Coordinates of C-alpha atoms and ligand atoms in Angstrom, one line a residue:
M1078 CA -0.3 -0.6 -0.1
F1079 CA 1.1 3.3 -0.7
W1080 CA 0.2 5.2 2.5
R1081 CA 1.3 9.7 2.9
M1082 CA 1.3 11.9 5.6
L1083 CA -0.1 14.6 4.6
L1084 CA 0.8 17.7 6.6
K1085 CA -2.3 21.0 5.7
A1086 CA 1.9 22.9 6.2
S1087 CA -0.1 26.4 6.3
I1088 CA -1.5 25.3 9.9
V1089 CA 1.1 23.1 11.5
A1090 CA 3.9 26.2 11.0
A1091 CA 2.0 28.2 12.1
L1092 CA 2.4 25.8 15.5
S1093 CA 5.2 26.5 17.9
A1094 CA 7.8 23.8 19.4
F1095 CA 6.6 25.0 22.8
P1096 CA 3.4 24.9 23.7
A1097 CA 2.0 28.4 24.8
A1098 CA 1.5 28.0 28.7
A1099 CA -1.7 29.0 29.6
P1100 CA -0.3 32.8 32.4
A1101 CA 0.0 31.0 36.2
Q1102 CA -3.7 31.1 37.6
Q1103 CA -5.3 31.0 35.2
L1104 CA -7.9 27.7 35.3
V1105 CA -7.5 26.9 31.0
N1106 CA -11.2 24.8 30.8
G1107 CA -11.6 24.8 34.8
Y1108 CA -7.6 22.8 34.8
E1109 CA -4.7 24.7 36.7
P1110 CA -2.7 25.6 34.7
K1111 CA 0.8 22.6 34.7
W1112 CA 4.5 22.3 32.5
W1113 CA 4.4 19.2 32.8
K1114 CA 0.6 18.2 31.8
E1115 CA 1.8 20.2 28.2
A1116 CA 4.9 18.4 27.8
V1117 CA 5.7 15.1 26.9
V1118 CA 7.1 13.0 28.4
Y1119 CA 10.4 10.2 26.2
Q1120 CA 11.9 7.2 28.6
V1121 CA 15.1 6.5 28.0
Y1122 CA 16.0 2.9 29.1
P1123 CA 19.6 4.0 30.2
R1124 CA 21.3 -0.3 28.8
S1125 CA 19.8 0.0 26.0
F1126 CA 20.0 3.9 24.6
Q1127 CA 23.4 4.4 23.5
D1128 CA 26.9 2.6 24.1
S1129 CA 29.6 5.5 23.9
N1130 CA 32.4 2.7 25.8
G1131 CA 32.4 -0.2 22.8
D1132 CA 31.4 -2.1 26.5
G1133 CA 27.8 -3.4 24.7
I1134 CA 25.9 -1.8 27.4
G1135 CA 24.4 1.2 26.8
D1136 CA 25.5 4.8 29.4
L1137 CA 25.3 8.7 29.6
P1138 CA 27.8 10.0 28.1
G1139 CA 25.9 8.4 25.2
I1140 CA 22.6 9.6 25.8
T1141 CA 23.5 12.8 25.2
S1142 CA 25.6 12.3 22.4
R1143 CA 21.9 12.2 21.1
L1144 CA 19.7 14.8 22.6
D1145 CA 19.8 16.8 19.9
Y1146 CA 17.9 13.9 17.9
L1147 CA 15.6 13.9 21.7
Q1148 CA 14.7 17.9 20.7
K1149 CA 13.8 17.0 17.1
L1150 CA 11.7 15.0 18.4
G1151 CA 10.0 17.4 19.9
V1152 CA 9.9 15.8 23.7
A1153 CA 10.1 18.1 27.0
V1154 CA 11.0 16.3 29.4
I1155 CA 12.7 13.2 29.2
W1156 CA 12.7 9.8 32.6
L1157 CA 15.5 8.3 33.2
S1158 CA 15.4 4.4 34.4
P1159 CA 17.0 3.9 37.0
H1160 CA 21.4 4.9 36.7
F1161 CA 22.5 4.7 40.5
D1162 CA 25.3 2.3 41.7
S1163 CA 23.6 -1.5 40.8
P1164 CA 24.9 -5.3 41.5
N1165 CA 22.3 -5.1 38.6
A1166 CA 19.9 -8.1 40.0
D1167 CA 17.1 -6.5 38.9
N1168 CA 19.0 -3.9 35.5
G1169 CA 19.3 -0.5 38.2
Y1170 CA 16.0 -1.4 40.5
D1171 CA 18.0 -1.9 43.4
I1172 CA 19.7 0.2 44.5
R1173 CA 23.3 0.3 46.1
D1174 CA 23.4 3.6 46.6
Y1175 CA 21.1 7.3 45.2
R1176 CA 24.1 9.1 45.5
K1177 CA 26.6 7.0 42.4
V1178 CA 26.4 6.7 39.4
M1179 CA 25.9 3.3 37.5
T1180 CA 29.5 2.3 36.7
E1181 CA 29.0 1.1 34.2
F1182 CA 26.7 4.1 33.1
G1183 CA 29.8 6.6 34.3
T1184 CA 30.3 9.0 37.0
M1185 CA 28.4 11.3 38.3
A1186 CA 30.2 14.8 36.2
D1187 CA 28.7 12.5 32.5
F1188 CA 25.8 13.3 34.3
D1189 CA 25.7 17.1 35.8
T1190 CA 26.7 17.0 30.9
L1191 CA 24.2 15.0 30.1
L1192 CA 22.0 17.7 32.4
A1193 CA 22.9 20.7 31.2
G1194 CA 23.0 19.7 27.8
I1195 CA 18.7 18.5 28.6
K1196 CA 18.8 22.3 30.3
Q1197 CA 20.1 24.1 26.6
R1198 CA 17.8 22.0 25.0
H1199 CA 15.1 23.6 26.5
M1200 CA 14.3 20.6 28.7
R1201 CA 13.6 18.2 31.6
L1202 CA 15.1 15.2 33.2
I1203 CA 13.2 13.5 35.1
I1204 CA 15.0 10.2 37.6
D1205 CA 13.0 6.8 39.3
L1206 CA 12.2 6.8 42.8
V1207 CA 12.9 3.5 44.1
V1208 CA 12.7 3.4 47.6
N1209 CA 9.9 0.9 47.9
H1210 CA 13.1 -0.8 48.0
T1211 CA 16.8 -1.2 48.0
S1212 CA 19.7 -3.9 47.2
D1213 CA 20.5 -6.4 49.0
E1214 CA 24.4 -4.4 48.9
N1215 CA 23.2 -0.9 49.3
K1216 CA 24.7 0.3 53.2
W1217 CA 21.9 0.3 55.0
F1218 CA 21.1 -3.0 54.3
V1219 CA 24.4 -4.9 54.6
E1220 CA 24.0 -3.1 59.1
S1221 CA 20.1 -4.5 59.2
R1222 CA 21.7 -8.1 58.3
R1223 CA 24.2 -7.9 61.1
S1224 CA 22.3 -7.9 63.8
R1225 CA 19.1 -7.6 65.8
T1226 CA 19.6 -5.1 67.7
N1227 CA 21.8 -3.1 64.6
P1228 CA 20.7 0.3 64.9
Y1229 CA 19.4 -0.1 61.2
R1230 CA 17.6 -2.8 61.4
D1231 CA 14.2 -0.9 61.4
F1232 CA 15.6 -0.4 57.9
Y1233 CA 14.4 -3.5 56.6
I1234 CA 10.8 -5.4 58.0
W1235 CA 12.5 -8.7 59.3
R1236 CA 9.6 -11.0 60.6
P1237 CA 11.0 -13.8 63.0
G1238 CA 8.5 -16.8 61.0
K1239 CA 6.9 -19.6 62.2
T1240 CA 8.3 -23.0 63.4
A1241 CA 6.2 -25.4 63.9
P1242 CA 7.3 -28.3 65.9
D1243 CA 9.5 -30.3 64.1
G1244 CA 11.6 -27.6 64.6
T1245 CA 10.7 -26.5 60.8
R1246 CA 11.1 -23.0 59.7
T1247 CA 8.5 -21.5 57.7
P1248 CA 7.3 -17.1 56.3
P1249 CA 6.0 -15.5 58.3
N1250 CA 2.6 -14.9 55.9
N1251 CA 2.2 -16.7 52.5
Y1252 CA 2.3 -13.0 50.3
P1253 CA 4.3 -14.7 46.8
S1254 CA 7.2 -12.3 45.6
Y1255 CA 6.3 -10.6 41.4
F1256 CA 9.1 -12.4 40.5
S1257 CA 7.8 -15.7 41.9
G1258 CA 8.2 -17.3 44.8
S1259 CA 8.0 -16.1 48.3
A1260 CA 8.6 -12.8 49.2
W1261 CA 10.3 -13.1 52.3
T1262 CA 13.9 -14.5 52.6
L1263 CA 15.6 -15.7 56.0
D1264 CA 18.7 -14.3 56.5
P1265 CA 20.6 -16.9 58.1
K1266 CA 22.8 -14.9 60.4
T1267 CA 20.5 -13.6 62.7
N1268 CA 17.4 -16.8 61.9
E1269 CA 15.1 -13.6 60.6
Y1270 CA 13.2 -13.5 57.4
Y1271 CA 12.6 -10.0 55.4
L1272 CA 10.1 -9.4 53.5
H1273 CA 10.6 -8.9 49.4
Y1274 CA 8.3 -8.2 47.5
F1275 CA 10.3 -7.7 44.2
A1276 CA 13.7 -9.8 44.2
A1277 CA 14.9 -11.4 47.4
K1278 CA 18.9 -8.9 46.2
Q1279 CA 16.2 -6.8 46.5
P1280 CA 15.0 -5.8 50.2
D1281 CA 11.3 -3.8 51.7
L1282 CA 12.2 -0.1 53.0
N1283 CA 10.4 -0.3 56.0
W1284 CA 8.3 3.7 56.2
T1285 CA 6.7 3.4 59.3
N1286 CA 10.2 4.4 59.9
P1287 CA 10.9 8.6 60.0
K1288 CA 14.4 8.0 59.7
V1289 CA 13.9 5.6 56.8
R1290 CA 11.6 8.6 55.7
E1291 CA 14.2 11.5 56.7
E1292 CA 16.5 9.4 54.8
V1293 CA 14.3 9.0 51.2
Y1294 CA 13.8 13.2 52.1
S1295 CA 17.4 13.3 51.8
L1296 CA 18.5 11.7 48.7
M1297 CA 15.5 13.3 47.1
R1298 CA 16.5 16.9 47.8
F1299 CA 19.8 16.0 46.9
W1300 CA 18.5 15.3 42.7
L1301 CA 16.8 18.3 43.0
D1302 CA 19.1 20.4 43.9
K1303 CA 20.9 20.0 41.0
G1304 CA 18.2 20.7 38.7
V1305 CA 16.0 17.6 37.6
S1306 CA 12.5 18.0 37.5
G1307 CA 10.4 15.6 40.0
F1308 CA 10.6 11.8 39.9
R1309 CA 9.0 8.4 38.2
M1310 CA 8.5 6.5 41.4
D1311 CA 8.1 3.1 40.6
V1312 CA 5.7 1.4 42.5
I1313 CA 5.3 3.8 45.3
P1314 CA 1.7 2.5 46.1
L1315 CA 3.7 -0.6 48.6
I1316 CA 5.5 2.1 50.9
S1317 CA 2.0 1.2 53.0
K1318 CA 2.6 -1.8 54.0
P1319 CA -1.0 -3.6 54.8
T1320 CA -1.3 -4.5 59.1
G1321 CA -0.5 -6.5 60.6
M1322 CA 0.5 -8.2 57.4
P1323 CA -1.9 -11.0 58.0
D1324 CA -1.9 -14.1 54.6
L1325 CA -4.1 -13.1 52.0
T1326 CA -6.7 -15.2 51.3
A1327 CA -7.6 -16.8 48.6
E1328 CA -9.6 -14.3 46.9
Q1329 CA -6.4 -12.5 48.0
L1330 CA -4.1 -14.1 45.9
K1331 CA -5.5 -13.8 43.0
A1332 CA -4.2 -10.1 42.5
P1333 CA -2.1 -9.9 45.0
P1334 CA -1.1 -6.0 44.6
N1335 CA -4.1 -5.0 44.6
A1336 CA -3.7 -6.5 48.5
Y1337 CA -0.3 -4.6 49.1
A1338 CA -0.2 -1.4 47.7
N1339 CA -1.7 2.2 49.3
G1340 CA -1.5 0.9 52.7
P1341 CA -3.2 2.9 55.8
H1342 CA -0.8 4.8 56.4
L1343 CA 0.5 5.9 51.7
A1344 CA -0.9 9.5 52.5
E1345 CA 0.2 10.6 55.1
Y1346 CA 3.7 9.3 53.0
L1347 CA 3.4 10.9 50.4
R1348 CA 2.0 13.9 52.3
E1349 CA 5.3 14.4 53.9
M1350 CA 7.5 14.1 51.1
N1351 CA 5.3 16.8 49.1
H1352 CA 5.6 18.8 52.0
D1353 CA 9.3 18.2 53.0
V1354 CA 10.7 17.9 49.3
L1355 CA 8.3 18.0 47.0
S1356 CA 6.6 21.0 47.5
K1357 CA 9.8 23.2 47.6
Y1358 CA 10.9 22.8 44.0
D1359 CA 9.0 23.3 41.0
D1360 CA 9.3 20.0 39.8
M1361 CA 6.8 16.8 38.8
S1362 CA 6.0 14.0 39.9
V1363 CA 4.6 10.1 39.3
G1364 CA 4.1 8.0 40.5
E1365 CA 3.6 3.7 39.5
A1366 CA 0.4 2.6 40.3
T1367 CA 0.3 -0.9 40.8
G1368 CA -2.5 -2.4 42.2
T1369 CA -4.5 1.0 42.4
T1370 CA -8.0 0.6 40.2
L1371 CA -9.2 3.8 39.0
A1372 CA -10.7 4.6 41.3
Q1373 CA -7.9 4.8 44.1
E1374 CA -6.4 7.0 42.0
N1375 CA -8.0 10.0 42.4
S1376 CA -6.7 9.6 47.4
L1377 CA -3.4 10.5 45.3
V1378 CA -3.4 13.3 42.5
D1379 CA -6.4 14.9 43.8
D1380 CA -4.4 18.3 43.7
R1381 CA -6.0 19.5 46.8
R1382 CA -4.3 16.3 49.4
H1383 CA -0.7 18.0 47.5
E1384 CA -0.1 14.4 46.8
L1385 CA 1.4 13.5 44.5
N1386 CA 1.0 14.5 39.9
M1387 CA 0.0 12.3 38.6
I1388 CA 0.5 8.2 38.0
F1389 CA 0.6 5.5 35.9
N1390 CA -2.7 3.6 35.7
F1391 CA -2.4 -0.3 34.5
D1392 CA -5.7 -0.6 33.2
A1393 CA -5.4 -0.1 29.2
I1394 CA -1.2 -1.5 29.4
K1395 CA -2.0 -5.0 30.8
L1396 CA -6.0 -4.8 29.6
G1397 CA -5.8 -9.2 28.8
R1398 CA -2.7 -9.5 31.0
S1399 CA -2.1 -10.0 34.5
D1400 CA 0.0 -6.7 36.3
F1401 CA 1.2 -10.2 38.7
G1402 CA 3.7 -13.1 37.8
P1403 CA 4.6 -14.9 34.8
S1404 CA 1.5 -13.3 32.8
Q1405 CA -0.3 -14.2 29.2
L1406 CA -1.3 -12.5 26.8
G1407 CA -4.8 -12.0 27.2
S1408 CA -7.6 -10.9 24.3
W1409 CA -8.7 -8.0 24.6
S1410 CA -11.0 -5.7 22.1
L1411 CA -11.6 -2.6 21.3
P1412 CA -14.9 -1.6 23.4
E1413 CA -13.6 -2.9 25.9
L1414 CA -10.4 -0.3 25.1
K1415 CA -12.1 2.6 25.1
A1416 CA -13.7 1.7 27.8
I1417 CA -10.8 2.2 30.3
Y1418 CA -10.5 5.8 28.1
D1419 CA -14.5 7.0 28.9
A1420 CA -14.2 6.0 32.4
H1421 CA -11.6 7.8 33.5
A1422 CA -12.8 10.9 31.2
T1423 CA -15.4 9.5 33.9
V1424 CA -13.9 9.0 37.1
L1425 CA -11.4 12.4 37.4
T1426 CA -12.2 15.2 38.0
K1427 CA -10.6 19.4 37.4
H1428 CA -8.6 18.3 40.2
D1429 CA -6.9 15.5 38.9
W1430 CA -4.9 14.0 36.0
D1431 CA -4.0 11.5 34.5
T1432 CA -1.5 9.9 32.1
V1433 CA -1.4 8.4 28.6
F1434 CA 1.5 5.1 28.0
L1435 CA 1.2 1.7 26.2
S1436 CA 4.4 1.1 27.3
N1437 CA 7.7 0.5 29.1
H1438 CA 10.5 -0.7 30.1
D1439 CA 8.4 -3.6 31.6
N1440 CA 6.1 -4.6 28.4
P1441 CA 6.6 -5.3 25.3
R1442 CA 6.6 -3.1 22.0
I1443 CA 2.0 -1.5 21.6
V1444 CA 2.3 -2.6 17.5
S1445 CA 3.9 -6.6 18.7
T1446 CA 0.4 -6.2 21.5
F1447 CA -2.2 -3.7 20.7
G1448 CA -2.1 -3.8 17.4
N1449 CA -0.5 -5.9 14.0
D1450 CA 3.3 -5.9 13.6
S1451 CA 3.4 -7.9 10.3
Q1452 CA 5.6 -5.7 7.0
A1453 CA 1.9 -4.8 6.0
T1454 CA 0.7 -2.6 8.5
R1455 CA 3.1 -2.1 11.4
V1456 CA 3.5 2.0 9.7
P1457 CA 0.1 2.9 10.4
C1458 CA -0.5 0.6 12.9
A1459 CA 2.7 2.4 14.7
K1460 CA 1.4 5.9 13.9
L1461 CA -2.2 5.4 14.5
F1462 CA -1.7 4.1 18.5
E1463 CA 1.2 7.5 18.6
T1464 CA -2.0 9.0 17.9
M1465 CA -4.2 8.4 20.7
I1466 CA -1.9 8.6 22.7
L1467 CA -0.6 12.1 21.8
T1468 CA -4.2 13.2 20.9
L1469 CA -6.0 12.1 24.4
R1470 CA -6.5 13.2 28.3
G1471 CA -3.9 13.4 29.8
T1472 CA 0.4 12.8 29.3
P1473 CA 2.0 11.6 27.8
F1474 CA 5.2 9.1 28.0
L1475 CA 6.9 8.1 25.0
Y1476 CA 9.2 4.8 25.5
E1477 CA 12.0 4.0 23.5
G1478 CA 11.8 3.3 20.5
D1479 CA 8.3 3.9 20.3
E1480 CA 8.7 6.8 17.8
L1481 CA 10.7 4.4 15.1
G1482 CA 7.4 1.7 15.1
M1483 CA 10.0 -0.8 17.1
T1484 CA 8.7 -4.5 17.2
D1485 CA 9.3 -7.7 19.5
Y1486 CA 11.9 -9.8 19.7
P1487 CA 11.5 -12.9 18.0
F1488 CA 12.3 -14.5 21.1
K1489 CA 13.0 -18.6 21.6
K1490 CA 15.8 -20.3 24.7
L1491 CA 15.7 -18.9 28.5
E1492 CA 19.0 -17.9 27.0
D1493 CA 17.9 -15.2 25.2
Y1494 CA 17.0 -13.1 28.8
D1495 CA 18.0 -11.3 30.3
D1496 CA 15.2 -10.2 32.5
I1497 CA 15.5 -11.8 36.9
S1498 CA 11.4 -11.5 35.7
I1499 CA 11.3 -14.6 33.6
K1500 CA 14.0 -16.9 35.2
N1501 CA 13.2 -16.9 38.0
A1502 CA 9.5 -18.0 37.1
Y1503 CA 11.3 -20.9 34.8
K1504 CA 12.2 -22.4 37.7
A1505 CA 9.5 -21.9 39.8
E1506 CA 7.0 -23.0 37.4
V1507 CA 9.0 -25.2 34.3
E1508 CA 11.1 -27.4 36.8
T1509 CA 8.3 -27.8 38.4
G1510 CA 6.5 -29.7 36.1
K1511 CA 4.1 -26.7 36.5
I1512 CA 4.0 -25.9 32.5
S1513 CA 5.5 -27.3 29.8
A1514 CA 8.6 -25.0 28.8
A1515 CA 7.6 -24.8 24.7
D1516 CA 4.5 -23.6 26.9
F1517 CA 5.7 -21.1 28.3
L1518 CA 8.3 -20.1 26.6
A1519 CA 5.7 -19.5 24.0
A1520 CA 3.4 -16.8 26.7
Q1521 CA 6.7 -15.2 27.5
A1522 CA 7.8 -14.6 24.4
K1523 CA 5.1 -12.5 23.8
V1524 CA 5.0 -10.7 27.0
S1525 CA 8.5 -10.1 28.4
R1526 CA 9.4 -7.3 29.9
D1527 CA 12.6 -7.6 27.8
N1528 CA 10.6 -6.5 24.4
A1529 CA 10.5 -3.0 25.2
R1530 CA 14.9 -3.7 25.8
T1531 CA 16.8 -4.2 22.6
P1532 CA 18.8 -2.2 22.2
M1533 CA 18.5 1.3 20.1
Q1534 CA 18.1 0.9 15.9
W1535 CA 20.3 3.8 15.5
N1536 CA 20.9 2.5 12.2
S1537 CA 21.7 -0.7 9.5
S1538 CA 24.8 -0.7 11.0
P1539 CA 26.4 -3.8 12.8
E1540 CA 24.2 -3.9 16.2
A1541 CA 22.4 -1.2 14.7
G1542 CA 24.2 1.3 15.9
F1543 CA 23.7 0.6 18.8
T1544 CA 27.7 -0.3 20.5
T1545 CA 30.8 -0.9 18.7
S1546 CA 30.7 -4.0 21.2
A1547 CA 29.9 -7.7 19.1
H1548 CA 28.3 -8.4 22.3
P1549 CA 25.7 -5.7 23.7
W1550 CA 24.6 -7.2 26.4
L1551 CA 20.9 -8.0 25.3
A1552 CA 20.0 -8.7 21.6
V1553 CA 19.3 -6.0 18.9
N1554 CA 16.3 -7.0 16.9
P1555 CA 16.6 -8.8 13.7
N1556 CA 15.2 -6.1 11.7
Y1557 CA 16.8 -3.3 12.8
K1558 CA 18.1 -2.6 9.4
Q1559 CA 14.7 -1.9 8.1
I1560 CA 13.4 -0.4 11.0
N1561 CA 16.2 2.4 12.0
A1562 CA 16.1 5.4 12.7
E1563 CA 18.7 6.4 10.2
Q1564 CA 16.2 5.1 7.8
E1565 CA 13.4 6.9 9.1
E1566 CA 15.2 10.4 9.0
S1567 CA 14.9 9.6 5.4
D1568 CA 11.1 8.5 4.5
S1569 CA 8.8 11.1 5.4
A1570 CA 6.2 8.7 4.9
S1571 CA 8.8 7.4 8.6
V1572 CA 6.8 6.6 11.3
L1573 CA 9.6 9.4 12.6
N1574 CA 8.4 12.2 10.5
Y1575 CA 4.1 11.2 12.1
V1576 CA 5.5 11.2 15.1
R1577 CA 8.0 14.5 15.7
A1578 CA 4.5 16.2 13.2
L1579 CA 2.1 14.9 15.7
I1580 CA 4.3 16.0 18.6
K1581 CA 4.4 19.6 16.8
L1582 CA 0.9 19.3 16.6
R1583 CA -0.1 18.4 19.9
A1584 CA 2.3 21.3 21.5
G1585 CA 0.7 24.1 19.2
T1586 CA -3.2 22.5 20.2
L1587 CA -3.8 23.1 23.7
A1588 CA -7.7 21.2 22.6
F1589 CA -5.4 18.2 23.1
V1590 CA -4.1 19.0 26.3
Y1591 CA -6.5 20.6 27.9
G1592 CA -10.1 20.8 26.3
D1593 CA -13.2 18.0 27.1
F1594 CA -12.7 14.4 25.5
K1595 CA -15.7 12.7 24.3
D1596 CA -15.2 8.7 22.8
L1597 CA -18.2 9.4 20.0
D1598 CA -19.1 6.0 19.3
P1599 CA -18.1 3.3 22.2
Q1600 CA -19.3 0.5 21.0
H1601 CA -18.3 0.6 17.6
P1602 CA -15.3 -2.6 17.0
Q1603 CA -12.7 -1.3 14.9
V1604 CA -12.9 2.9 15.2
F1605 CA -12.2 5.2 17.7
A1606 CA -13.7 8.3 17.3
Y1607 CA -13.1 11.5 19.6
T1608 CA -13.2 14.4 19.7
R1609 CA -11.2 16.8 22.2
T1610 CA -13.2 20.9 22.2
L1611 CA -11.7 23.4 24.0
G1612 CA -14.0 26.4 23.9
K1613 CA -15.3 27.0 20.7
E1614 CA -12.2 24.1 19.2
Q1615 CA -12.7 21.8 18.2
Y1616 CA -10.5 18.8 17.1
L1617 CA -11.9 15.1 15.4
V1618 CA -10.3 11.8 15.5
V1619 CA -10.5 9.0 13.7
E1620 CA -8.4 5.7 14.1
N1621 CA -9.1 2.9 12.7
F1622 CA -8.0 -0.5 14.5
S1623 CA -8.5 -3.1 12.3
S1624 CA -6.3 -4.6 9.8
S1625 CA -8.9 -4.2 7.1
P1626 CA -10.6 -0.3 5.4
V1627 CA -13.6 0.5 6.9
H1628 CA -16.0 2.7 6.2
Y1629 CA -17.3 4.9 8.7
T1630 CA -20.1 7.6 9.2
L1631 CA -19.8 10.0 11.3
P1632 CA -22.2 11.1 13.5
E1633 CA -24.6 14.0 12.5
S1634 CA -23.6 17.0 14.0
L1635 CA -19.6 16.3 12.9
K1636 CA -18.0 16.5 9.8
A1637 CA -14.4 15.9 8.2
A1638 CA -13.2 18.8 8.4
T1639 CA -9.7 20.9 7.7
L1640 CA -6.7 17.4 8.4
L1641 CA -4.6 18.3 9.5
L1642 CA -2.6 14.7 10.6
S1643 CA -2.9 11.3 8.6
D1644 CA -1.4 8.4 6.5
L1645 CA -3.5 8.9 3.3
P1646 CA -4.6 11.7 0.8
D1647 CA -8.9 12.6 1.9
S1648 CA -9.2 13.7 -2.0
H1649 CA -11.3 9.8 -2.4
E1650 CA -12.9 10.7 0.0
A1651 CA -17.3 11.1 -1.2
S1652 CA -18.7 13.0 1.7
T1653 CA -17.1 14.3 5.1
S1654 CA -19.2 12.5 7.2
T1655 CA -18.4 9.2 6.3
L1656 CA -15.4 8.5 5.9
N1657 CA -12.4 5.7 4.0
L1658 CA -10.2 4.4 6.6
G1659 CA -6.9 2.0 5.0
A1660 CA -5.8 -0.8 7.6
W1661 CA -5.2 0.7 11.2
E1662 CA -5.3 4.2 9.4
S1663 CA -5.5 7.3 11.8
R1664 CA -6.4 10.4 11.5
I1665 CA -7.2 14.5 13.2
Y1666 CA -9.9 16.6 11.8
K1667 CA -10.1 20.5 13.1
Q1668 CA -14.3 20.8 13.0
Ligands
NOJ3161 C1 8.9 -1.3 38.4 C2 9.9 -1.1 37.2 O1 9.4 -0.8 36.5 C3 10.1 -2.6 37.0 O2 11.4 -1.9 36.2 C4 11.4 -2.9 37.9 O3 11.3 -4.4 38.5 C5 10.2 -3.5 39.4 N1 9.3 -2.3 39.9 C6 10.9 -3.2 41.3 O4 11.7 -2.8 41.3

């Protein structure tokens, strides 16, 4: 099929690269204007972005060397996944020293250079705050496990566990870990169990201890004082543990995150953190809200509560899949996906703010998961999802490679993976005979987090220009010769050029930020059509979520007036009320 990007030059040329923020205090459609509401955020997974020293691992100087690319893409904020000193049991989500840069990624001077380069280009940087747990190699835990009377003992959660009459020891309760097995490990030195919701090398901090909280606030100030603009907060609803930590019931065991999250002191801790730290800076905070339902969202982000600015709610990204343990790729329907966004529009008030995302370093690639990554449809499909993410209500978060339409990796065997969660699950599921190796590997290939972590595809040179090493830490997707930034740069119909135009369009159109959202046809099985309206300005977005063309008749009051962005020319339309949409085609009109 002949794909062509159509861009109405006269309209787009008038748009500036950055949104014209409304004057402070003046509400826009009832919303308080904020830079982080108007920003497009781009997540960088440092290990996979760009290697600068040939060791096969991405690093900070590598990111610095790609800042012009990110500036040209038009994103306003970069979210950097953990860059701190870590033994990498979970690729940096296990922090050994919060004030040191991971050796493989560079030095503090490299961080400062990166930050300066970001600011120089009028972008901002947010970093990952991982404080539900640390590494077991963090000095606090090294001390804590030394003796029951160590001053740091109470920095973590220690329990004696249970002892049967025959002397057998069992964990204090039946909590399962996100990464398989029990969430408790017996430490022989002091003969007590410590809690770890994730790997045994990621002990959970004890937030009831005010000294722990003070340490966390202090390290937050350290990075904010350096000039970062806020935090993405890892599994933040888990920091307050359930009262008494009783066994999970059979029902709760079906979805442990719902039982682990939003404990009794969460609001108190977040308010304290906001009061003592966040409120003192011009920053943004976005909480990764595992185990949190939409109904609980207001209680974290309502701006009158002074807790977090936004959270990631997983309803859409995990559609048909579980947020816990080794899952399967589930089935889903378009009305179900639309119902999630419709519910967000209903439940969230003008005091709340949302995020929109379908990708991150913990999930497989968008086109492979939600769309169709075949050669014929990958490009329009990637464009469609970016169109949706950048025109729905909420701050959009893009993940590295989305802008190229990168796809899942053809994983075959266990050795192809790096992820600790897969390795642990293999031991727990396959080696105990619960599932065959073939079935396990077939399911994981479609949902594995490593799908998102394969190196960025920069060009068609060996290892996609990611590294000069012949051994990148995770294999490059073999499709890099066809899918890479350099090739897309020179192709006016590429996903990359489309996403640039889309970000520019959004950046200059406050209706996409603060405008009301209306789903025009919630039950349509193939088409997602909606409007964004701000005062007299209205935009219409129409997306064909299928590989078959569709004739779509707009509701009566609407006309497809001025086409702003699309893959195909609209000259073949019979009328402005019936649209002939090609496979996975998306369009944006101004009414
Ligand atoms: C969520 C992070 O996104 C994920 O990568 C990590 O494994 C867990 N939290 C534990 O930190």
